[in-house]
Amino acid sequence: MRSQWRLAGALIAGALLVTGCGGGSGGGDQSSAGGKANLTFWDWDPNMDKVVAIWNDAHPDIHVTLSNPAGGDQLVSKMITAHHAGNGPDIAKVEYQSLPALVAGQEVADITQYTGDAVKDFDDNTLKATKFQGKVYGVPQDVAPLLLFYRTDLFQQYGLKVPTTWDEFAQTAQDLHTKAPTVSLTNFDAADPGWITGLMQQAGADWWSADGDKWKVDINSAASKKVASYWEGLVKAGTIAKNPSFSPEWNKQMNEGQVAAWISGAWAPAQFSGIAPNTKGKWAAAPLPAWTAGDKTTGIWGGSATTVTTDSKHPAQAAQFAAWLNTDAKAVAAQIQNINVYPAATSGRSLPVLSSPPPFLPNQTDYYGLVKQVAPSSRSFSMWGPDVTVTFGAYTDKFGAALQNNTAFGAALDDMQNATVADMKKQGFTVG
């Protein structure tokens, strides 16, 4: 999934690097998978309980208790807090962009010794998301290329064609606004940075790079500003909504047909039942519009790994579960059926279950075929920086303010750049 992934933490100066990459597998029992173990698993996937139940039925000596304390960045924050208090979970779902900082901070463990067989089921590009300095810090769960999800009934009602370029997308938004002023083509999400980074990636942006121990931060690059300017134009034209995805207002708009499309990751079908339960069977997916006609490049929103924390007293058993969850045919098939993941494991991409559409998209029988088609052309940043949380926090602050105050999105990118650079220098990084 991440074609040129490198560990940002590998360039972290001095002790931070040493402790982050040499933290081992926790301070507790590091024996083999024998003996009774009770494990806690933090994960936000809907219906993951059904998958965990399969494990518990087959493994009476290793019981996994599932908990959903938060999702995405909030879960990472809770992991860090719990680690400092000495009461973190055994296993946790972590988005790929958050993993380098957790490795450097010793919140997640090196599980290389437990995953020798499991890692053979992943291609090199996918495994690079979780393998740093030759050590494995998580088992990849899924890949999540950006797609365009759209309401087939609304597109038909208003005579709209599915846009294949961003120019066509802007025109479609205007056409819909003219025909139905109360319906927006989509929304601008100032609350979830993963959404905007995917769009920036598609346009060719690379927010971080490094040469030796010297970093370059390029958040406000020409590619990024092109994307920002495009979306600012849609917002100012009044053709898209401003409510962030997953907000109560946006959920209501989605459910009542006031938003006709959603740019989201391949995991989106699992979310529709909670967002817009009245719209089952009315959605379809298409490739993300291109900046240049015919270009198949897309970005990524999310994608995660199953990690073992350094707080676990049973790292071998926890790693056994993480490997099973993402490589066992029955486990992967259950995730596809219940969570709509597109599996990271190469063997999982040939499972018969992928020939059936997600339950919420029953009319799109080729859904997983579409994901398989676009996944090889998805790109991430070539590397993630060591202070992603600061960058992401600046996004929600600055772009949220820009929406509210009707100020320039380009200036918001400049503010993100400045905040990120200042934080990195404060931490002792050389930025030039």
Tab-separated table of C-alpha atoms in Angstrom:
chain	number	residue	atom	x	y	z
A	1	MET	CA	0.000	0.000	0.000
A	2	ARG	CA	2.718	2.459	0.878
A	3	SER	CA	5.022	2.206	-2.083
A	4	GLN	CA	7.998	4.009	-0.563
A	5	TRP	CA	7.400	3.716	3.171
A	6	ARG	CA	10.315	4.550	5.408
A	7	LEU	CA	10.411	4.907	9.160
A	8	ALA	CA	10.300	8.516	10.179
A	9	GLY	CA	11.547	7.478	13.603
A	10	ALA	CA	14.659	5.964	12.031
A	11	LEU	CA	15.968	9.494	11.726
A	12	ILE	CA	15.015	10.609	15.211
A	13	ALA	CA	18.036	11.879	17.040
A	14	GLY	CA	19.865	10.086	19.825
A	15	ALA	CA	18.075	8.371	22.638
A	16	LEU	CA	14.613	8.626	21.140
A	17	LEU	CA	15.633	6.374	18.275
A	18	VAL	CA	17.496	3.939	20.505
A	19	THR	CA	14.652	3.476	22.944
A	20	GLY	CA	11.959	3.495	20.279
A	21	CYS	CA	13.505	0.735	18.202
A	22	GLY	CA	14.987	-1.277	21.014
A	23	GLY	CA	12.015	-1.459	23.312
A	24	GLY	CA	11.512	-5.201	22.950
A	25	SER	CA	8.166	-6.832	23.518
A	26	GLY	CA	7.055	-5.498	26.855
A	27	GLY	CA	8.103	-6.004	30.407
A	28	GLY	CA	5.946	-8.994	31.222
A	29	ASP	CA	5.818	-12.648	30.243
A	30	GLN	CA	7.640	-13.108	26.942
A	31	SER	CA	7.355	-16.870	26.832
A	32	SER	CA	5.869	-18.783	23.939
A	33	ALA	CA	2.144	-19.013	23.406
A	34	GLY	CA	1.636	-21.721	26.030
A	35	GLY	CA	-0.503	-21.178	29.120
A	36	LYS	CA	-3.704	-19.298	29.876
A	37	ALA	CA	-3.808	-15.669	28.821
A	38	ASN	CA	-6.494	-13.007	29.035
A	39	LEU	CA	-5.875	-10.276	26.493
A	40	THR	CA	-7.493	-6.883	25.924
A	41	PHE	CA	-7.927	-5.587	22.370
A	42	TRP	CA	-8.677	-1.949	21.513
A	43	ASP	CA	-10.350	-1.567	18.135
A	44	TRP	CA	-13.032	0.663	16.612
A	45	ASP	CA	-14.221	-1.528	13.734
A	46	PRO	CA	-17.979	-2.137	13.711
A	47	ASN	CA	-18.811	-5.823	14.184
A	48	MET	CA	-15.274	-6.767	15.205
A	49	ASP	CA	-16.900	-8.628	18.103
A	50	LYS	CA	-18.103	-11.232	15.600
A	51	VAL	CA	-14.543	-11.830	14.440
A	52	VAL	CA	-13.125	-11.983	17.964
A	53	ALA	CA	-15.798	-14.526	18.882
A	54	ILE	CA	-14.390	-16.890	16.242
A	55	TRP	CA	-10.976	-16.655	17.882
A	56	ASN	CA	-12.301	-17.178	21.397
A	57	ASP	CA	-14.288	-20.240	20.372
A	58	ALA	CA	-11.198	-21.846	18.878
A	59	HIS	CA	-8.632	-20.714	21.491
A	60	PRO	CA	-9.914	-21.404	25.008
A	61	ASP	CA	-6.476	-20.759	26.515
A	62	ILE	CA	-6.079	-17.273	24.984
A	63	HIS	CA	-9.183	-15.195	25.594
A	64	VAL	CA	-9.487	-11.803	23.896
A	65	THR	CA	-11.744	-9.134	25.369
A	66	LEU	CA	-12.692	-6.448	22.870
A	67	SER	CA	-13.048	-2.782	23.800
A	68	ASN	CA	-13.802	0.309	21.717
A	69	PRO	CA	-12.534	3.293	23.739
A	70	ALA	CA	-12.079	5.587	20.727
A	71	GLY	CA	-11.129	5.636	17.066
A	72	GLY	CA	-8.171	6.833	15.013
A	73	ASP	CA	-6.095	9.608	16.576
A	74	GLN	CA	-8.174	9.571	19.762
A	75	LEU	CA	-7.305	5.928	20.301
A	76	VAL	CA	-3.614	6.756	19.885
A	77	SER	CA	-3.912	9.450	22.544
A	78	LYS	CA	-5.609	7.002	24.889
A	79	MET	CA	-2.883	4.433	24.217
A	80	ILE	CA	-0.185	6.927	25.167
A	81	THR	CA	-2.051	7.960	28.323
A	82	ALA	CA	-2.661	4.336	29.308
A	83	HIS	CA	0.983	3.453	28.680
A	84	HIS	CA	2.172	6.216	30.971
A	85	ALA	CA	-0.193	4.907	33.614
A	86	GLY	CA	1.025	1.362	33.066
A	87	ASN	CA	-2.371	-0.045	32.123
A	88	GLY	CA	-2.473	-0.148	28.340
A	89	PRO	CA	-4.190	-2.893	26.361
A	90	ASP	CA	-2.389	-5.950	25.022
A	91	ILE	CA	-3.397	-5.363	21.405
A	92	ALA	CA	-4.468	-2.210	19.561
A	93	LYS	CA	-5.544	-1.162	16.099
A	94	VAL	CA	-3.282	1.649	14.855
A	95	GLU	CA	-3.484	3.592	11.611
A	96	TYR	CA	-0.276	3.392	9.627
A	97	GLN	CA	0.593	7.088	9.868
A	98	SER	CA	0.499	6.928	13.679
A	99	LEU	CA	2.795	3.938	14.013
A	100	PRO	CA	6.240	5.626	13.707
A	101	ALA	CA	5.606	7.905	16.674
A	102	LEU	CA	4.288	4.999	18.760
A	103	VAL	CA	7.401	2.983	17.928
A	104	ALA	CA	9.646	5.874	18.941
A	105	GLY	CA	7.648	6.383	22.126
A	106	GLN	CA	7.849	2.686	23.057
A	107	GLU	CA	4.083	2.268	23.155
A	108	VAL	CA	4.117	-0.605	20.634
A	109	ALA	CA	6.378	-3.635	20.756
A	110	ASP	CA	8.786	-5.305	18.382
A	111	ILE	CA	7.028	-8.568	17.502
A	112	THR	CA	9.510	-9.820	14.909
A	113	GLN	CA	10.248	-13.049	16.779
A	114	TYR	CA	6.553	-13.988	16.801
A	115	THR	CA	5.558	-13.119	13.235
A	116	GLY	CA	8.097	-14.868	11.034
A	117	ASP	CA	5.467	-16.990	9.296
A	118	ALA	CA	2.753	-14.325	9.202
A	119	VAL	CA	4.802	-11.682	7.426
A	120	LYS	CA	5.301	-14.006	4.454
A	121	ASP	CA	1.664	-13.289	3.539
A	122	PHE	CA	2.286	-9.621	2.716
A	123	ASP	CA	3.986	-7.980	-0.227
A	124	ASP	CA	6.961	-5.767	0.507
A	125	ASN	CA	5.135	-2.492	-0.113
A	126	THR	CA	2.407	-3.382	2.365
A	127	LEU	CA	4.760	-4.706	5.028
A	128	LYS	CA	6.855	-1.533	4.869
A	129	ALA	CA	4.005	0.191	6.662
A	130	THR	CA	4.811	-1.751	9.833
A	131	LYS	CA	8.423	-2.863	9.432
A	132	PHE	CA	11.013	-0.407	10.680
A	133	GLN	CA	14.790	-0.984	10.652
A	134	GLY	CA	14.149	-4.629	9.846
A	135	LYS	CA	11.812	-5.146	12.801
A	136	VAL	CA	8.077	-5.807	12.693
A	137	TYR	CA	5.871	-3.595	14.878
A	138	GLY	CA	2.439	-4.608	13.639
A	139	VAL	CA	0.565	-6.956	11.331
A	140	PRO	CA	-1.096	-5.076	8.437
A	141	GLN	CA	-4.884	-5.294	8.441
A	142	ASP	CA	-6.148	-3.493	5.347
A	143	VAL	CA	-5.486	-1.110	2.506
A	144	ALA	CA	-7.800	1.855	2.006
A	145	PRO	CA	-7.565	3.662	-1.347
A	146	LEU	CA	-9.836	6.665	-1.803
A	147	LEU	CA	-12.977	6.136	-3.887
A	148	LEU	CA	-15.958	8.250	-4.872
A	149	PHE	CA	-19.172	6.917	-3.321
A	150	TYR	CA	-22.313	8.379	-4.835
A	151	ARG	CA	-26.088	8.090	-4.586
A	152	THR	CA	-27.239	6.367	-7.771
A	153	ASP	CA	-30.835	7.454	-7.256
A	154	LEU	CA	-29.941	11.132	-6.818
A	155	PHE	CA	-27.582	11.125	-9.777
A	156	GLN	CA	-30.368	9.640	-11.879
A	157	GLN	CA	-32.995	12.027	-10.496
A	158	TYR	CA	-30.939	15.107	-11.322
A	159	GLY	CA	-29.443	13.825	-14.573
A	160	LEU	CA	-25.846	13.746	-13.331
A	161	LYS	CA	-22.961	11.749	-14.754
A	162	VAL	CA	-20.305	10.298	-12.488
A	163	PRO	CA	-17.328	12.694	-12.807
A	164	THR	CA	-14.006	11.244	-13.863
A	165	THR	CA	-11.913	14.413	-13.459
A	166	TRP	CA	-11.863	17.140	-10.830
A	167	ASP	CA	-12.974	19.681	-13.434
A	168	GLU	CA	-16.022	17.503	-14.104
A	169	PHE	CA	-16.557	17.133	-10.364
A	170	ALA	CA	-16.710	20.917	-9.892
A	171	GLN	CA	-19.127	21.236	-12.807
A	172	THR	CA	-21.294	18.425	-11.432
A	173	ALA	CA	-21.404	20.185	-8.067
A	174	GLN	CA	-22.558	23.385	-9.761
A	175	ASP	CA	-25.138	21.581	-11.901
A	176	LEU	CA	-26.611	19.852	-8.858
A	177	HIS	CA	-26.676	23.105	-6.903
A	178	THR	CA	-28.555	24.789	-9.737
A	179	LYS	CA	-31.128	21.998	-9.972
A	180	ALA	CA	-31.457	21.335	-6.242
A	181	PRO	CA	-30.065	24.154	-4.066
A	182	THR	CA	-30.699	22.171	-0.871
A	183	VAL	CA	-28.609	19.199	-2.036
A	184	SER	CA	-24.801	19.311	-1.946
A	185	LEU	CA	-22.630	17.080	-4.067
A	186	THR	CA	-20.327	16.326	-1.124
A	187	ASN	CA	-18.791	17.927	1.961
A	188	PHE	CA	-15.480	19.480	2.950
A	189	ASP	CA	-14.173	17.719	6.054
A	190	ALA	CA	-12.109	20.030	8.251
A	191	ALA	CA	-12.258	17.609	11.174
A	192	ASP	CA	-10.503	14.514	9.764
A	193	PRO	CA	-6.976	15.120	8.442
A	194	GLY	CA	-6.837	11.618	6.947
A	195	TRP	CA	-9.341	12.753	4.330
A	196	ILE	CA	-7.342	15.744	3.140
A	197	THR	CA	-3.997	13.931	3.210
A	198	GLY	CA	-5.421	11.355	0.805
A	199	LEU	CA	-6.402	14.115	-1.601
A	200	MET	CA	-2.992	15.728	-1.244
A	201	GLN	CA	-1.287	12.395	-1.916
A	202	GLN	CA	-3.243	11.937	-5.130
A	203	ALA	CA	-1.996	15.337	-6.342
A	204	GLY	CA	1.630	14.337	-5.728
A	205	ALA	CA	2.325	16.060	-2.415
A	206	ASP	CA	4.965	14.753	0.001
A	207	TRP	CA	4.725	16.519	3.306
A	208	TRP	CA	7.920	15.137	4.818
A	209	SER	CA	11.286	14.014	3.481
A	210	ALA	CA	14.704	13.532	5.000
A	211	ASP	CA	18.332	13.437	3.960
A	212	GLY	CA	20.482	11.925	6.669
A	213	ASP	CA	19.443	13.643	9.881
A	214	LYS	CA	18.079	16.713	8.100
A	215	TRP	CA	14.349	17.009	7.540
A	216	LYS	CA	12.361	18.914	4.960
A	217	VAL	CA	8.740	19.817	5.639
A	218	ASP	CA	6.674	20.689	2.564
A	219	ILE	CA	3.083	20.837	3.761
A	220	ASN	CA	2.379	24.068	1.880
A	221	SER	CA	3.868	22.839	-1.407
A	222	ALA	CA	2.469	23.795	-4.799
A	223	ALA	CA	0.697	20.429	-5.038
A	224	SER	CA	-0.934	20.913	-1.642
A	225	LYS	CA	-1.976	24.462	-2.439
A	226	LYS	CA	-3.527	23.315	-5.706
A	227	VAL	CA	-5.773	20.929	-3.788
A	228	ALA	CA	-6.569	23.513	-1.114
A	229	SER	CA	-7.434	26.155	-3.685
A	230	TYR	CA	-9.716	23.758	-5.538
A	231	TRP	CA	-11.748	22.917	-2.441
A	232	GLU	CA	-11.815	26.541	-1.304
A	233	GLY	CA	-13.425	27.362	-4.635
A	234	LEU	CA	-16.156	24.763	-4.102
A	235	VAL	CA	-16.812	26.001	-0.578
A	236	LYS	CA	-17.048	29.643	-1.659
A	237	ALA	CA	-19.314	28.680	-4.576
A	238	GLY	CA	-21.674	27.140	-2.024
A	239	THR	CA	-21.893	23.869	-3.966
A	240	ILE	CA	-20.640	21.589	-1.164
A	241	ALA	CA	-21.484	21.210	2.505
A	242	LYS	CA	-19.160	22.257	5.318
A	243	ASN	CA	-20.197	19.714	7.939
A	244	PRO	CA	-17.450	17.230	8.804
A	245	SER	CA	-17.969	13.571	8.072
A	246	PHE	CA	-19.520	11.582	10.932
A	247	SER	CA	-20.953	14.686	12.584
A	248	PRO	CA	-24.648	14.455	13.552
A	249	GLU	CA	-25.556	17.136	11.012
A	250	TRP	CA	-23.722	15.364	8.203
A	251	ASN	CA	-25.192	11.997	9.135
A	252	LYS	CA	-28.652	13.530	8.906
A	253	GLN	CA	-27.870	15.093	5.525
A	254	MET	CA	-26.548	11.785	4.211
A	255	ASN	CA	-29.548	9.859	5.477
A	256	GLU	CA	-32.077	12.340	4.061
A	257	GLY	CA	-30.490	12.724	0.618
A	258	GLN	CA	-29.053	16.213	1.121
A	259	VAL	CA	-25.535	15.004	0.262
A	260	ALA	CA	-25.144	13.044	-2.953
A	261	ALA	CA	-21.562	11.780	-2.733
A	262	TRP	CA	-18.826	10.980	-0.240
A	263	ILE	CA	-15.087	10.760	-0.907
A	264	SER	CA	-13.910	8.016	1.404
A	265	GLY	CA	-11.672	5.005	1.854
A	266	ALA	CA	-12.501	1.506	0.697
A	267	TRP	CA	-13.769	0.777	4.224
A	268	ALA	CA	-16.744	3.126	3.766
A	269	PRO	CA	-19.442	0.466	3.080
A	270	ALA	CA	-19.106	-0.738	6.668
A	271	GLN	CA	-19.926	2.753	7.930
A	272	PHE	CA	-23.044	3.513	5.901
A	273	SER	CA	-25.459	1.608	8.132
A	274	GLY	CA	-24.494	3.827	11.060
A	275	ILE	CA	-24.399	7.021	8.989
A	276	ALA	CA	-27.369	6.717	6.640
A	277	PRO	CA	-29.381	3.585	7.483
A	278	ASN	CA	-32.263	4.551	5.183
A	279	THR	CA	-30.088	4.528	2.072
A	280	LYS	CA	-29.126	0.868	1.731
A	281	GLY	CA	-28.833	-0.165	-1.912
A	282	LYS	CA	-28.722	3.433	-3.130
A	283	TRP	CA	-24.942	3.842	-3.167
A	284	ALA	CA	-22.270	2.860	-5.677
A	285	ALA	CA	-18.523	3.429	-5.853
A	286	ALA	CA	-16.332	4.748	-8.654
A	287	PRO	CA	-12.653	5.656	-9.005
A	288	LEU	CA	-11.655	8.990	-7.516
A	289	PRO	CA	-11.783	11.825	-10.067
A	290	ALA	CA	-8.391	12.535	-11.630
A	291	TRP	CA	-6.492	15.780	-12.029
A	292	THR	CA	-5.588	14.680	-15.562
A	293	ALA	CA	-7.986	12.594	-17.602
A	294	GLY	CA	-6.950	8.953	-17.604
A	295	ASP	CA	-4.632	9.181	-14.598
A	296	LYS	CA	-5.504	6.330	-12.204
A	297	THR	CA	-3.631	7.700	-9.188
A	298	THR	CA	-5.604	7.887	-5.968
A	299	GLY	CA	-4.744	8.656	-2.364
A	300	ILE	CA	-5.303	6.765	0.864
A	301	TRP	CA	-7.533	7.426	3.850
A	302	GLY	CA	-6.600	5.235	6.753
A	303	GLY	CA	-5.449	1.674	6.600
A	304	SER	CA	-4.332	0.081	9.826
A	305	ALA	CA	-2.223	-2.542	11.549
A	306	THR	CA	-2.827	-4.734	14.573
A	307	THR	CA	-0.115	-3.975	17.127
A	308	VAL	CA	1.046	-5.460	20.405
A	309	THR	CA	1.742	-2.919	23.108
A	310	THR	CA	4.768	-2.853	25.362
A	311	ASP	CA	2.374	-3.054	28.307
A	312	SER	CA	1.285	-6.577	27.406
A	313	LYS	CA	2.336	-9.328	29.801
A	314	HIS	CA	1.632	-11.878	27.073
A	315	PRO	CA	3.284	-10.527	23.910
A	316	ALA	CA	3.633	-13.942	22.273
A	317	GLN	CA	-0.061	-14.709	22.619
A	318	ALA	CA	-1.024	-11.180	21.611
A	319	ALA	CA	1.131	-11.440	18.482
A	320	GLN	CA	-0.422	-14.827	17.750
A	321	PHE	CA	-3.853	-13.193	17.752
A	322	ALA	CA	-2.659	-10.277	15.596
A	323	ALA	CA	-1.239	-12.697	13.035
A	324	TRP	CA	-4.377	-14.848	13.059
A	325	LEU	CA	-6.658	-11.846	12.672
A	326	ASN	CA	-4.977	-10.691	9.485
A	327	THR	CA	-3.755	-13.902	7.796
A	328	ASP	CA	-6.124	-16.728	8.771
A	329	ALA	CA	-8.610	-17.334	5.940
A	330	LYS	CA	-11.598	-17.614	8.273
A	331	ALA	CA	-10.634	-14.458	10.182
A	332	VAL	CA	-9.985	-12.405	7.072
A	333	ALA	CA	-13.216	-13.592	5.440
A	334	ALA	CA	-15.126	-12.613	8.582
A	335	GLN	CA	-13.571	-9.145	8.467
A	336	ILE	CA	-14.545	-8.741	4.831
A	337	GLN	CA	-18.118	-9.832	5.588
A	338	ASN	CA	-18.588	-7.817	8.768
A	339	ILE	CA	-16.223	-4.861	8.415
A	340	ASN	CA	-15.818	-4.555	4.629
A	341	VAL	CA	-12.029	-4.312	4.821
A	342	TYR	CA	-9.949	-4.882	1.731
A	343	PRO	CA	-7.320	-7.217	3.177
A	344	ALA	CA	-3.650	-6.391	3.316
A	345	ALA	CA	-2.679	-10.068	3.171
A	346	THR	CA	-2.097	-11.224	-0.396
A	347	SER	CA	-3.867	-14.526	0.210
A	348	GLY	CA	-6.884	-12.651	1.526
A	349	ARG	CA	-7.372	-10.892	-1.799
A	350	SER	CA	-8.314	-14.183	-3.455
A	351	LEU	CA	-10.940	-15.307	-0.948
A	352	PRO	CA	-14.319	-16.302	-2.452
A	353	VAL	CA	-16.122	-13.847	-0.164
A	354	LEU	CA	-14.742	-10.979	-2.269
A	355	SER	CA	-16.949	-12.060	-5.152
A	356	SER	CA	-19.978	-10.819	-3.193
A	357	PRO	CA	-20.667	-7.090	-2.697
A	358	PRO	CA	-20.742	-5.397	0.713
A	359	PRO	CA	-24.206	-5.728	2.311
A	360	PHE	CA	-24.904	-1.988	2.023
A	361	LEU	CA	-23.975	-1.960	-1.681
A	362	PRO	CA	-25.867	-5.064	-2.835
A	363	ASN	CA	-26.199	-3.808	-6.411
A	364	GLN	CA	-22.486	-3.287	-6.975
A	365	THR	CA	-21.317	-6.844	-7.468
A	366	ASP	CA	-17.915	-5.680	-8.723
A	367	TYR	CA	-17.123	-3.567	-5.651
A	368	TYR	CA	-14.097	-5.524	-4.498
A	369	GLY	CA	-12.986	-5.864	-8.098
A	370	LEU	CA	-12.977	-2.058	-8.260
A	371	VAL	CA	-10.893	-1.823	-5.098
A	372	LYS	CA	-8.464	-4.393	-6.477
A	373	GLN	CA	-8.241	-2.328	-9.660
A	374	VAL	CA	-7.450	1.014	-7.994
A	375	ALA	CA	-5.329	-0.213	-5.068
A	376	PRO	CA	-2.079	-0.590	-7.066
A	377	SER	CA	-2.339	3.061	-8.160
A	378	SER	CA	-2.848	4.431	-4.670
A	379	ARG	CA	-0.052	6.452	-3.142
A	380	SER	CA	0.746	7.726	0.294
A	381	PHE	CA	3.415	10.158	1.370
A	382	SER	CA	6.850	8.640	0.890
A	383	MET	CA	7.251	8.985	4.637
A	384	TRP	CA	5.350	10.332	7.634
A	385	GLY	CA	6.867	12.872	9.997
A	386	PRO	CA	7.622	12.309	13.671
A	387	ASP	CA	4.962	14.761	14.861
A	388	VAL	CA	1.937	13.819	12.767
A	389	THR	CA	-0.386	14.545	15.677
A	390	VAL	CA	0.768	18.180	15.749
A	391	THR	CA	0.259	18.501	12.002
A	392	PHE	CA	-3.173	16.908	12.182
A	393	GLY	CA	-4.172	19.097	15.121
A	394	ALA	CA	-3.117	22.177	13.173
A	395	TYR	CA	-5.271	21.016	10.258
A	396	THR	CA	-8.447	20.807	12.307
A	397	ASP	CA	-7.709	24.144	13.993
A	398	LYS	CA	-6.663	26.143	10.947
A	399	PHE	CA	-9.017	24.727	8.340
A	400	GLY	CA	-11.888	24.789	10.805
A	401	ALA	CA	-11.180	28.484	11.368
A	402	ALA	CA	-10.872	29.099	7.633
A	403	LEU	CA	-14.318	27.603	7.058
A	404	GLN	CA	-15.825	29.650	9.864
A	405	ASN	CA	-14.102	32.929	8.977
A	406	ASN	CA	-14.124	32.521	5.186
A	407	THR	CA	-10.343	32.950	5.028
A	408	ALA	CA	-7.872	31.466	2.575
A	409	PHE	CA	-7.135	27.757	2.655
A	410	GLY	CA	-3.603	28.449	1.425
A	411	ALA	CA	-2.941	30.493	4.540
A	412	ALA	CA	-4.213	27.605	6.644
A	413	LEU	CA	-1.641	25.354	4.959
A	414	ASP	CA	1.059	27.911	5.749
A	415	ASP	CA	-0.016	27.823	9.397
A	416	MET	CA	0.167	24.015	9.382
A	417	GLN	CA	3.666	24.209	7.915
A	418	ASN	CA	4.806	26.682	10.552
A	419	ALA	CA	3.289	24.718	13.430
A	420	THR	CA	4.884	21.472	12.278
A	421	VAL	CA	8.337	22.971	11.744
A	422	ALA	CA	8.250	24.777	15.082
A	423	ASP	CA	7.319	21.587	16.913
A	424	MET	CA	10.010	19.538	15.190
A	425	LYS	CA	12.672	22.107	16.031
A	426	LYS	CA	11.432	22.173	19.620
A	427	GLN	CA	11.945	18.408	19.752
A	428	GLY	CA	15.503	18.784	18.498
A	429	PHE	CA	15.163	17.903	14.841
A	430	THR	CA	17.164	19.667	12.159
A	431	VAL	CA	14.753	21.143	9.659
A	432	GLY	CA	15.977	22.931	6.566
